[in-house]
Amino acid sequence: MTVLDVPSGLPAAVPTPSVGDPRLARLSLNQATTKRWNVAEAVEGCARAGVRSIGLWREPVAEYGLDATAKLVAERGLRVSSLCRGGFLTAVDPTGRAAALEDNRRAIEESASLRADCLVMVVGGLPAGSRDLRGARQQVLETLAELARYAGERGVRLALEPLHPMYCADRAVLSTLGQALDIAEAFPVEQVGVVVDTFHVWWDPDVWRQIARAGSRIASFQVCDWITPLPQDVLLGRGMMGDGHIDFPPFRTAVDAAGYSGAIEVEIFNADVWAADPDQVLATMTRRYVQHVQAAE
Amino acid sequence: MTVLDVPSGLPAAVPTPSVGDPRLARLSLNQATTKRWNVAEAVEGCARAGVRSIGLWREPVAEYGLDATAKLVAERGLRVSSLCRGGFLTAVDPTGRAAALEDNRRAIEESASLRADCLVMVVGGLPAGSRDLRGARQQVLETLAELARYAGERGVRLALEPLHPMYCADRAVLSTLGQALDIAEAFPVEQVGVVVDTFHVWWDPDVWRQIARAGSRIASFQVCDWITPLPQDVLLGRGMMGDGHIDFPPFRTAVDAAGYSGAIEVEIFNADVWAADPDQVLATMTRRYVQHVQAAE
């Protein structure tokens, strides 16, 4: 019987890697990719597929229970490659600002409980009604200054995620890796790093220079593809590796050359991926990973 | 009676400038903003609104007739601030490449006939099935080398337009002003310039340095706003100045400081703008222009 990839429906190009396949050693499932699974289901799914790291989200962790999640991943020997997410640091009113700080401190504590490799920070867009982009970017730096040491004291590393420029107004005023590094470098390397997410940075002509510059600042490497046309909700425009326009091996090579040896996380927000059987999503993910991302080795 | 802006429906914040108002001296209507008007209607509309320059598109010009259009704008003393558009230079097969060169040569000849200030170049996305972004960018440079002198000999200036990175895969592999300048600078300044379009570059933390660098390379300055959420067709995500997130005065100041003294063109692809009465669109455009763009002076 022909094995089919999801959601493309195309025949699988390579055999599904077995549990224990060393090529999967660094692969991580970001649980947003299997949105319909709760924490326990995602953990079991990773075990069945031979995936040894997981990126968790705060909301499903809270549903399952923070302590229960920490216990479960520890028992299963699953590494938590990231917790998503902190951030939204651009509120200007004192109440919004205090709420953001408080929420980020909780996220830091949760990251510590889960022994997550990093807390992913989506820094937030322009404050409501504001057109002061420069000011919002400056505020990210200032607010981080209040959080970085708090994170460091708990052994948590904040990972600044530059988002694709199409999210600049409403999600993240950090739009390039270079800009994220300009901010990260104001803090100790163990407190603040950056995320390299192919979806967000693939278009950037300066990205190779910035990945090399990033070096040990790389706290997370996330992969998914850029597909066209973009769907109505541009937040869901991510594709399975190989279904879109991104050439992954140069990214894998560059990130490895910069010294990053951590998890490689697959994070796909996509209605068709979410509609597919999650076990098939993981099977496709492992195949596409060895075909497109691992191929750089 | 309260005057209302379109398509927002909000009360006008300033009186509509009269015909002959010196504040409108540099304002240009890109005819894509009033899509339902043909060339003659757009020319008449500009006269009624006191707009003295127009950006034309090849398709409506062809419909009205190239010579008839040239005659009409000359009679009315209307300046043609741009012709849209040439480009799509990234085809890799010999047939596609030859067709692109031929089409661009025609566009250059049309620009010469219309005495347009520049021919806007949207350079094209990745070739079908290709993931070689670096190669596509290199090819833009190589194909331009075959067109720049042809343009120069006819007194036409090619204007490279960096498009927002969300169009990198399918519309234009030039994604930043800096990258467009890297290519433009390989050619004489009178042959190849760049477009500064607020919609495409507003998010770029490096844009101020690049506008200063651009200097006399600036061949066109286009303004429209970035609105959220993006519509289903992201090509239609442009807004009337003031309806979105872009702070225009710093752009106006930077472009002027770089030495640009040409037209300031309003180009809005937006279903709601297209559904509105075009005369009201022009009236709103002149009000918003003096309020948001002219305000920098």
PDB file of C-alpha atoms in Angstrom, chain A residues 126 131 133-134 137 164-166 168-170 175-176 179 202-203 205 208 226 228 230 232 234 242 244-247, chain B residues 126 131 133-134 137 164-166 168-170 175-176 179 202-203 205 208 226 228 230 232 234 242 244-247:
ATOM      1  CA  LEU A 126       2.149  48.278  17.850  1.00  0.00           C
ATOM      2  CA  ARG A 131       2.061  54.385  14.855  1.00  0.00           C
ATOM      3  CA  LEU A 133       7.157  51.670  15.573  1.00  0.00           C
ATOM      4  CA  ARG A 134      10.517  52.919  16.757  1.00  0.00           C
ATOM      5  CA  ARG A 137      10.876  48.505  19.458  1.00  0.00           C
ATOM      6  CA  HIS A 164       7.828  37.754   9.413  1.00  0.00           C
ATOM      7  CA  PRO A 165       7.381  41.458   8.567  1.00  0.00           C
ATOM      8  CA  MET A 166       3.739  40.827   7.664  1.00  0.00           C
ATOM      9  CA  CYS A 168       4.877  43.751  12.332  1.00  0.00           C
ATOM     10  CA  ALA A 169       1.755  45.784  13.073  1.00  0.00           C
ATOM     11  CA  ASP A 170      -0.173  43.276  15.129  1.00  0.00           C
ATOM     12  CA  SER A 175      11.016  41.723  12.063  1.00  0.00           C
ATOM     13  CA  THR A 176      14.537  40.493  11.306  1.00  0.00           C
ATOM     14  CA  GLN A 179      17.177  43.307  14.863  1.00  0.00           C
ATOM     15  CA  TRP A 202      13.687  32.719   4.697  1.00  0.00           C
ATOM     16  CA  TRP A 203      13.236  35.817   2.500  1.00  0.00           C
ATOM     17  CA  PRO A 205      18.943  38.549   2.053  1.00  0.00           C
ATOM     18  CA  TRP A 208      23.148  34.124   6.442  1.00  0.00           C
ATOM     19  CA  TRP A 226       6.304  28.962   3.188  1.00  0.00           C
ATOM     20  CA  THR A 228       1.456  30.094  -1.559  1.00  0.00           C
ATOM     21  CA  LEU A 230      -1.308  32.596   1.755  1.00  0.00           C
ATOM     22  CA  GLN A 232      -7.197  34.009   4.553  1.00  0.00           C
ATOM     23  CA  VAL A 234      -2.127  34.616   7.479  1.00  0.00           C
ATOM     24  CA  GLY A 242       8.746  20.245   1.204  1.00  0.00           C
ATOM     25  CA  GLY A 244       6.480  25.139  -0.221  1.00  0.00           C
ATOM     26  CA  HIS A 245       9.256  27.406  -1.371  1.00  0.00           C
ATOM     27  CA  ILE A 246      11.924  27.198   1.331  1.00  0.00           C
ATOM     28  CA  ASP A 247      15.288  25.565   0.672  1.00  0.00           C
TER      29      ASP A 247
ATOM     30  CA  LEU B 126      10.793  32.232  -7.659  1.00  0.00           C
ATOM     31  CA  ARG B 131      13.640  27.029  -4.292  1.00  0.00           C
ATOM     32  CA  LEU B 133      16.139  32.276  -4.042  1.00  0.00           C
ATOM     33  CA  ARG B 134      19.751  33.356  -4.321  1.00  0.00           C
ATOM     34  CA  ARG B 137      18.041  37.305  -7.199  1.00  0.00           C
ATOM     35  CA  HIS B 164       7.050  43.389   1.037  1.00  0.00           C
ATOM     36  CA  PRO B 165       8.690  40.081   2.027  1.00  0.00           C
ATOM     37  CA  MET B 166       5.279  38.386   2.023  1.00  0.00           C
ATOM     38  CA  CYS B 168       8.955  37.062  -2.018  1.00  0.00           C
ATOM     39  CA  ALA B 169       7.918  33.630  -3.303  1.00  0.00           C
ATOM     40  CA  ASP B 170       5.415  34.678  -5.929  1.00  0.00           C
ATOM     41  CA  SER B 175      12.446  42.303  -0.500  1.00  0.00           C
ATOM     42  CA  THR B 176      14.271  45.294   0.947  1.00  0.00           C
ATOM     43  CA  GLN B 179      18.809  44.851  -1.678  1.00  0.00           C
ATOM     44  CA  TRP B 202       7.526  50.530   6.560  1.00  0.00           C
ATOM     45  CA  TRP B 203       8.499  47.607   8.840  1.00  0.00           C
ATOM     46  CA  PRO B 205      14.426  48.738  10.795  1.00  0.00           C
ATOM     47  CA  TRP B 208      16.087  55.106   7.160  1.00  0.00           C
ATOM     48  CA  TRP B 226      -0.768  49.090   6.068  1.00  0.00           C
ATOM     49  CA  THR B 228      -4.950  44.961   9.636  1.00  0.00           C
ATOM     50  CA  LEU B 230      -4.839  41.579   5.969  1.00  0.00           C
ATOM     51  CA  GLN B 232      -7.935  37.189   1.996  1.00  0.00           C
ATOM     52  CA  VAL B 234      -2.968  39.908   0.379  1.00  0.00           C
ATOM     53  CA  GLY B 242      -4.481  57.368   7.883  1.00  0.00           C
ATOM     54  CA  GLY B 244      -3.659  51.988   9.121  1.00  0.00           C
ATOM     55  CA  HIS B 245      -0.419  51.728  11.039  1.00  0.00           C
ATOM     56  CA  ILE B 246       2.136  53.671   9.015  1.00  0.00           C
ATOM     57  CA  ASP B 247       3.617  56.907  10.295  1.00  0.00           C
TER      58      ASP B 247
END
